[in-house]
């Protein structure tokens, strides 16, 4: 499952998918920011459970995922946006300015 970012739809990616028909891409709806919350939950699962574990079998992996879900659901906390739109735009502006300063406008 991917967002609608253009890099996922380039001719190179499309050609790879033709050569690998087993893979099928599913794109999230445009402006579906709620899916970022779902993505964040999976990142949490990965960081706190999967990367820290040793999984010698698929059953071990499934058991760790199930244990994480039980623990997480026992004391769930909502994901909260912590940055304002202005703060995000300031970060992007700073990044663009720094990139231009390093690479120049014609790089």
Short mmCIF file of N, CA and C in Angstrom, two decimals:
data_model
loop_
_atom_site.label_atom_id
_atom_site.label_comp_id
_atom_site.label_asym_id
_atom_site.label_seq_id
_atom_site.Cartn_x
_atom_site.Cartn_y
_atom_site.Cartn_z
N UNK A 1 0.86 -1.16 0.00
CA UNK A 1 0.00 0.00 0.00
C UNK A 1 0.90 1.22 0.00
N UNK A 2 0.62 2.15 -0.89
CA UNK A 2 1.46 3.33 -1.07
C UNK A 2 0.61 4.59 -1.12
N UNK A 3 1.26 5.71 -0.82
CA UNK A 3 0.57 6.97 -1.02
C UNK A 3 0.60 7.31 -2.51
N UNK A 4 -0.01 8.40 -2.89
CA UNK A 4 -0.11 8.76 -4.29
C UNK A 4 1.08 9.56 -4.80
N UNK A 5 2.20 9.47 -4.12
CA UNK A 5 3.39 10.21 -4.52
C UNK A 5 3.83 9.75 -5.91
N UNK A 6 4.24 10.67 -6.75
CA UNK A 6 4.54 10.39 -8.15
C UNK A 6 5.66 9.37 -8.35
N UNK A 7 6.61 9.27 -7.41
CA UNK A 7 7.72 8.34 -7.59
C UNK A 7 7.26 6.89 -7.66
N UNK A 8 6.10 6.60 -7.14
CA UNK A 8 5.57 5.24 -7.20
C UNK A 8 4.95 4.91 -8.54
N UNK A 9 4.86 5.90 -9.43
CA UNK A 9 4.18 5.72 -10.70
C UNK A 9 5.09 6.00 -11.90
N UNK A 10 6.39 6.02 -11.67
CA UNK A 10 7.33 6.32 -12.75
C UNK A 10 7.39 5.15 -13.74
N UNK A 11 7.87 5.41 -14.96
CA UNK A 11 8.01 4.31 -15.93
C UNK A 11 8.89 3.17 -15.41
N UNK A 12 9.93 3.50 -14.64
CA UNK A 12 10.81 2.46 -14.09
C UNK A 12 10.03 1.54 -13.15
N UNK A 13 9.23 2.13 -12.28
CA UNK A 13 8.43 1.33 -11.34
C UNK A 13 7.40 0.51 -12.11
N UNK A 14 6.74 1.14 -13.07
CA UNK A 14 5.73 0.42 -13.86
C UNK A 14 6.35 -0.76 -14.61
N UNK A 15 7.54 -0.56 -15.16
CA UNK A 15 8.21 -1.64 -15.88
C UNK A 15 8.57 -2.78 -14.92
N UNK A 16 9.03 -2.43 -13.72
CA UNK A 16 9.37 -3.45 -12.72
C UNK A 16 8.13 -4.27 -12.37
N UNK A 17 7.02 -3.59 -12.21
CA UNK A 17 5.78 -4.28 -11.85
C UNK A 17 5.32 -5.22 -12.96
N UNK A 18 5.54 -4.84 -14.21
CA UNK A 18 5.19 -5.72 -15.33
C UNK A 18 6.03 -6.99 -15.27
N UNK A 19 7.30 -6.83 -14.91
CA UNK A 19 8.20 -7.99 -14.80
C UNK A 19 7.94 -8.83 -13.56
N UNK A 20 7.23 -8.27 -12.58
CA UNK A 20 6.95 -8.97 -11.32
C UNK A 20 5.45 -8.93 -11.04
N UNK A 21 4.66 -9.66 -11.80
CA UNK A 21 3.20 -9.57 -11.67
C UNK A 21 2.65 -10.03 -10.33
N UNK A 22 3.47 -10.67 -9.54
CA UNK A 22 3.02 -11.11 -8.21
C UNK A 22 2.72 -9.92 -7.31
N UNK A 23 3.39 -8.80 -7.56
CA UNK A 23 3.22 -7.60 -6.74
C UNK A 23 2.15 -6.71 -7.33
N UNK A 24 1.30 -6.22 -6.47
CA UNK A 24 0.23 -5.33 -6.89
C UNK A 24 0.20 -4.14 -5.93
N UNK A 25 0.29 -2.95 -6.50
CA UNK A 25 0.30 -1.75 -5.68
C UNK A 25 -1.13 -1.27 -5.43
N UNK A 26 -1.36 -0.84 -4.22
CA UNK A 26 -2.65 -0.24 -3.84
C UNK A 26 -2.33 1.16 -3.33
N UNK A 27 -2.97 2.14 -3.92
CA UNK A 27 -2.70 3.53 -3.56
C UNK A 27 -3.76 4.06 -2.61
N UNK A 28 -3.30 4.81 -1.64
CA UNK A 28 -4.23 5.42 -0.69
C UNK A 28 -4.96 6.57 -1.39
N UNK A 29 -6.15 6.90 -0.93
CA UNK A 29 -6.86 8.03 -1.52
C UNK A 29 -6.10 9.33 -1.27
N UNK A 30 -6.19 10.23 -2.24
CA UNK A 30 -5.60 11.55 -2.06
C UNK A 30 -6.25 12.24 -0.88
N UNK A 31 -5.47 12.96 -0.13
CA UNK A 31 -5.93 13.70 1.05
C UNK A 31 -6.45 12.79 2.16
N UNK A 32 -5.89 11.61 2.28
CA UNK A 32 -6.31 10.68 3.32
C UNK A 32 -5.33 10.71 4.48
N UNK A 33 -5.21 11.86 5.12
CA UNK A 33 -4.21 12.01 6.17
C UNK A 33 -4.45 11.06 7.34
N UNK A 34 -5.68 10.58 7.52
CA UNK A 34 -5.94 9.62 8.59
C UNK A 34 -5.12 8.35 8.41
N UNK A 35 -4.77 8.04 7.16
CA UNK A 35 -3.96 6.85 6.93
C UNK A 35 -2.55 7.01 7.49
N UNK A 36 -2.11 8.25 7.66
CA UNK A 36 -0.82 8.48 8.31
C UNK A 36 -0.85 7.93 9.73
N UNK A 37 -2.00 8.00 10.36
CA UNK A 37 -2.14 7.46 11.72
C UNK A 37 -1.97 5.94 11.70
N UNK A 38 -2.53 5.30 10.68
CA UNK A 38 -2.39 3.84 10.55
C UNK A 38 -0.92 3.49 10.29
N UNK A 39 -0.29 4.25 9.40
CA UNK A 39 1.12 4.03 9.11
C UNK A 39 1.96 4.20 10.37
N UNK A 40 1.63 5.18 11.18
CA UNK A 40 2.37 5.42 12.42
C UNK A 40 2.22 4.24 13.38
N UNK A 41 1.02 3.65 13.43
CA UNK A 41 0.81 2.49 14.30
C UNK A 41 1.70 1.33 13.86
N UNK A 42 1.78 1.10 12.55
CA UNK A 42 2.65 0.03 12.06
C UNK A 42 4.12 0.33 12.33
N UNK A 43 4.50 1.60 12.27
CA UNK A 43 5.88 1.97 12.61
C UNK A 43 6.15 1.66 14.08
N UNK A 44 5.17 1.93 14.93
CA UNK A 44 5.30 1.63 16.35
C UNK A 44 5.46 0.12 16.57
N UNK A 45 4.65 -0.65 15.90
CA UNK A 45 4.76 -2.12 15.96
C UNK A 45 6.16 -2.56 15.55
N UNK A 46 6.65 -1.99 14.46
CA UNK A 46 7.97 -2.35 13.95
C UNK A 46 9.07 -1.98 14.94
N UNK A 47 9.01 -0.74 15.45
CA UNK A 47 10.05 -0.26 16.36
C UNK A 47 10.07 -1.00 17.69
N UNK A 48 8.89 -1.20 18.27
CA UNK A 48 8.82 -1.72 19.63
C UNK A 48 8.75 -3.24 19.72
N UNK A 49 8.37 -3.91 18.64
CA UNK A 49 8.18 -5.35 18.74
C UNK A 49 8.99 -6.13 17.71
N UNK A 50 8.84 -5.80 16.47
CA UNK A 50 9.43 -6.64 15.43
C UNK A 50 10.95 -6.51 15.39
N UNK A 51 11.47 -5.28 15.39
CA UNK A 51 12.93 -5.10 15.31
C UNK A 51 13.64 -5.62 16.53
N UNK A 52 12.98 -5.62 17.65
CA UNK A 52 13.62 -6.07 18.90
C UNK A 52 13.56 -7.58 19.09
N UNK A 53 12.75 -8.25 18.28
CA UNK A 53 12.54 -9.68 18.48
C UNK A 53 13.45 -10.55 17.63
N UNK A 54 13.48 -11.81 18.00
CA UNK A 54 14.15 -12.82 17.20
C UNK A 54 13.05 -13.78 16.76
N UNK A 55 12.87 -13.87 15.48
CA UNK A 55 11.75 -14.68 14.95
C UNK A 55 12.34 -15.82 14.13
N UNK A 56 12.30 -16.98 14.71
CA UNK A 56 12.86 -18.15 14.04
C UNK A 56 11.84 -18.84 13.14
N UNK A 57 10.60 -18.35 13.19
CA UNK A 57 9.56 -18.93 12.34
C UNK A 57 8.45 -17.89 12.14
N UNK A 58 7.61 -18.17 11.19
CA UNK A 58 6.44 -17.30 10.96
C UNK A 58 5.55 -17.31 12.19
N UNK A 59 5.42 -18.46 12.83
CA UNK A 59 4.59 -18.54 14.04
C UNK A 59 5.14 -17.65 15.16
N UNK A 60 6.48 -17.58 15.29
CA UNK A 60 7.10 -16.69 16.29
C UNK A 60 6.75 -15.23 15.99
N UNK A 61 6.85 -14.88 14.71
CA UNK A 61 6.54 -13.51 14.30
C UNK A 61 5.07 -13.19 14.58
N UNK A 62 4.19 -14.11 14.21
CA UNK A 62 2.75 -13.90 14.46
C UNK A 62 2.47 -13.75 15.95
N UNK A 63 3.13 -14.55 16.76
CA UNK A 63 2.92 -14.48 18.21
C UNK A 63 3.37 -13.13 18.76
N UNK A 64 4.50 -12.62 18.27
CA UNK A 64 4.98 -11.31 18.73
C UNK A 64 4.03 -10.19 18.30
N UNK A 65 3.53 -10.27 17.10
CA UNK A 65 2.58 -9.26 16.63
C UNK A 65 1.30 -9.31 17.47
N UNK A 66 0.80 -10.51 17.71
CA UNK A 66 -0.41 -10.65 18.52
C UNK A 66 -0.20 -10.12 19.94
N UNK A 67 0.98 -10.40 20.51
CA UNK A 67 1.28 -9.91 21.86
C UNK A 67 1.33 -8.39 21.88
N UNK A 68 1.90 -7.79 20.85
CA UNK A 68 1.95 -6.33 20.78
C UNK A 68 0.54 -5.75 20.72
N UNK A 69 -0.31 -6.35 19.91
CA UNK A 69 -1.68 -5.86 19.77
C UNK A 69 -2.41 -5.93 21.12
N UNK A 70 -2.27 -7.04 21.82
CA UNK A 70 -2.92 -7.20 23.12
C UNK A 70 -2.41 -6.14 24.09
N UNK A 71 -1.10 -5.95 24.14
CA UNK A 71 -0.52 -4.95 25.04
C UNK A 71 -0.97 -3.55 24.67
N UNK A 72 -0.90 -3.23 23.39
CA UNK A 72 -1.27 -1.89 22.92
C UNK A 72 -2.75 -1.62 23.20
N UNK A 73 -3.60 -2.58 22.92
CA UNK A 73 -5.04 -2.39 23.14
C UNK A 73 -5.42 -2.35 24.61
N UNK A 74 -4.54 -2.88 25.46
CA UNK A 74 -4.80 -2.83 26.90
C UNK A 74 -4.73 -1.42 27.47
N UNK A 75 -3.96 -0.56 26.82
CA UNK A 75 -3.84 0.83 27.26
C UNK A 75 -3.63 1.72 26.04
N UNK A 76 -4.64 1.80 25.18
CA UNK A 76 -4.46 2.53 23.92
C UNK A 76 -4.35 4.04 24.15
N UNK A 77 -3.55 4.67 23.32
CA UNK A 77 -3.40 6.12 23.36
C UNK A 77 -3.60 6.64 21.94
N UNK A 78 -4.37 7.68 21.79
CA UNK A 78 -4.57 8.22 20.44
C UNK A 78 -3.29 8.89 19.94
N UNK A 79 -3.09 8.85 18.64
CA UNK A 79 -2.00 9.60 18.04
C UNK A 79 -2.47 11.05 17.92
N UNK A 80 -1.61 11.95 18.30
CA UNK A 80 -1.98 13.36 18.29
C UNK A 80 -0.99 14.11 17.42
N UNK A 81 -1.52 14.96 16.52
CA UNK A 81 -0.64 15.80 15.73
C UNK A 81 0.07 16.75 16.68
N UNK A 82 1.37 16.79 16.61
CA UNK A 82 2.12 17.62 17.55
C UNK A 82 2.65 18.91 16.93
N UNK A 83 2.61 19.01 15.63
CA UNK A 83 3.09 20.23 14.97
C UNK A 83 1.93 20.94 14.30
N UNK A 84 2.00 22.24 14.35
CA UNK A 84 1.01 23.05 13.64
C UNK A 84 1.40 23.11 12.17
N UNK A 85 0.46 23.52 11.34
CA UNK A 85 0.76 23.68 9.92
C UNK A 85 1.89 24.70 9.73
N UNK A 86 1.86 25.76 10.52
CA UNK A 86 2.91 26.78 10.41
C UNK A 86 4.29 26.20 10.74
N UNK A 87 4.37 25.36 11.75
CA UNK A 87 5.65 24.74 12.12
C UNK A 87 6.15 23.83 11.01
N UNK A 88 5.26 23.08 10.39
CA UNK A 88 5.64 22.20 9.28
C UNK A 88 6.14 23.03 8.11
N UNK A 89 5.42 24.08 7.77
CA UNK A 89 5.83 24.94 6.65
C UNK A 89 7.17 25.62 6.93
N UNK A 90 7.42 26.00 8.18
CA UNK A 90 8.72 26.58 8.53
C UNK A 90 9.85 25.57 8.33
N UNK A 91 9.61 24.33 8.70
CA UNK A 91 10.61 23.28 8.51
C UNK A 91 10.91 23.09 7.03
N UNK A 92 9.86 23.04 6.23
CA UNK A 92 10.04 22.86 4.79
C UNK A 92 10.79 24.05 4.20
N UNK A 93 10.43 25.25 4.61
CA UNK A 93 11.10 26.45 4.11
C UNK A 93 12.59 26.44 4.47
N UNK A 94 12.91 26.08 5.70
CA UNK A 94 14.30 26.01 6.15
C UNK A 94 15.06 24.96 5.33
N UNK A 95 14.45 23.81 5.11
CA UNK A 95 15.09 22.75 4.32
C UNK A 95 15.37 23.24 2.90
N UNK A 96 14.40 23.90 2.28
CA UNK A 96 14.58 24.40 0.92
C UNK A 96 15.70 25.44 0.87
N UNK A 97 15.72 26.34 1.81
CA UNK A 97 16.76 27.37 1.86
C UNK A 97 18.15 26.75 2.03
N UNK A 98 18.26 25.77 2.93
CA UNK A 98 19.55 25.12 3.16
C UNK A 98 19.99 24.33 1.92
N UNK A 99 19.05 23.68 1.27
CA UNK A 99 19.37 22.91 0.07
C UNK A 99 19.86 23.82 -1.03
N UNK A 100 19.18 24.94 -1.23
CA UNK A 100 19.62 25.89 -2.25
C UNK A 100 20.99 26.48 -1.92
N UNK A 101 21.24 26.74 -0.64
CA UNK A 101 22.52 27.30 -0.22
C UNK A 101 23.67 26.33 -0.50
N UNK A 102 23.41 25.04 -0.34
CA UNK A 102 24.45 24.03 -0.53
C UNK A 102 24.64 23.71 -2.01
N UNK A 103 23.54 23.50 -2.72
CA UNK A 103 23.60 23.00 -4.09
C UNK A 103 23.42 24.09 -5.15
N UNK A 104 22.94 25.24 -4.76
CA UNK A 104 22.69 26.30 -5.74
C UNK A 104 21.40 26.07 -6.49
N UNK A 105 20.89 27.10 -7.11
CA UNK A 105 19.58 27.00 -7.77
C UNK A 105 19.60 26.19 -9.06
N UNK A 106 20.78 25.95 -9.65
CA UNK A 106 20.84 25.26 -10.94
C UNK A 106 21.44 23.87 -10.84
N UNK A 107 21.51 23.32 -9.67
CA UNK A 107 22.13 21.99 -9.50
C UNK A 107 21.20 20.90 -9.94
#
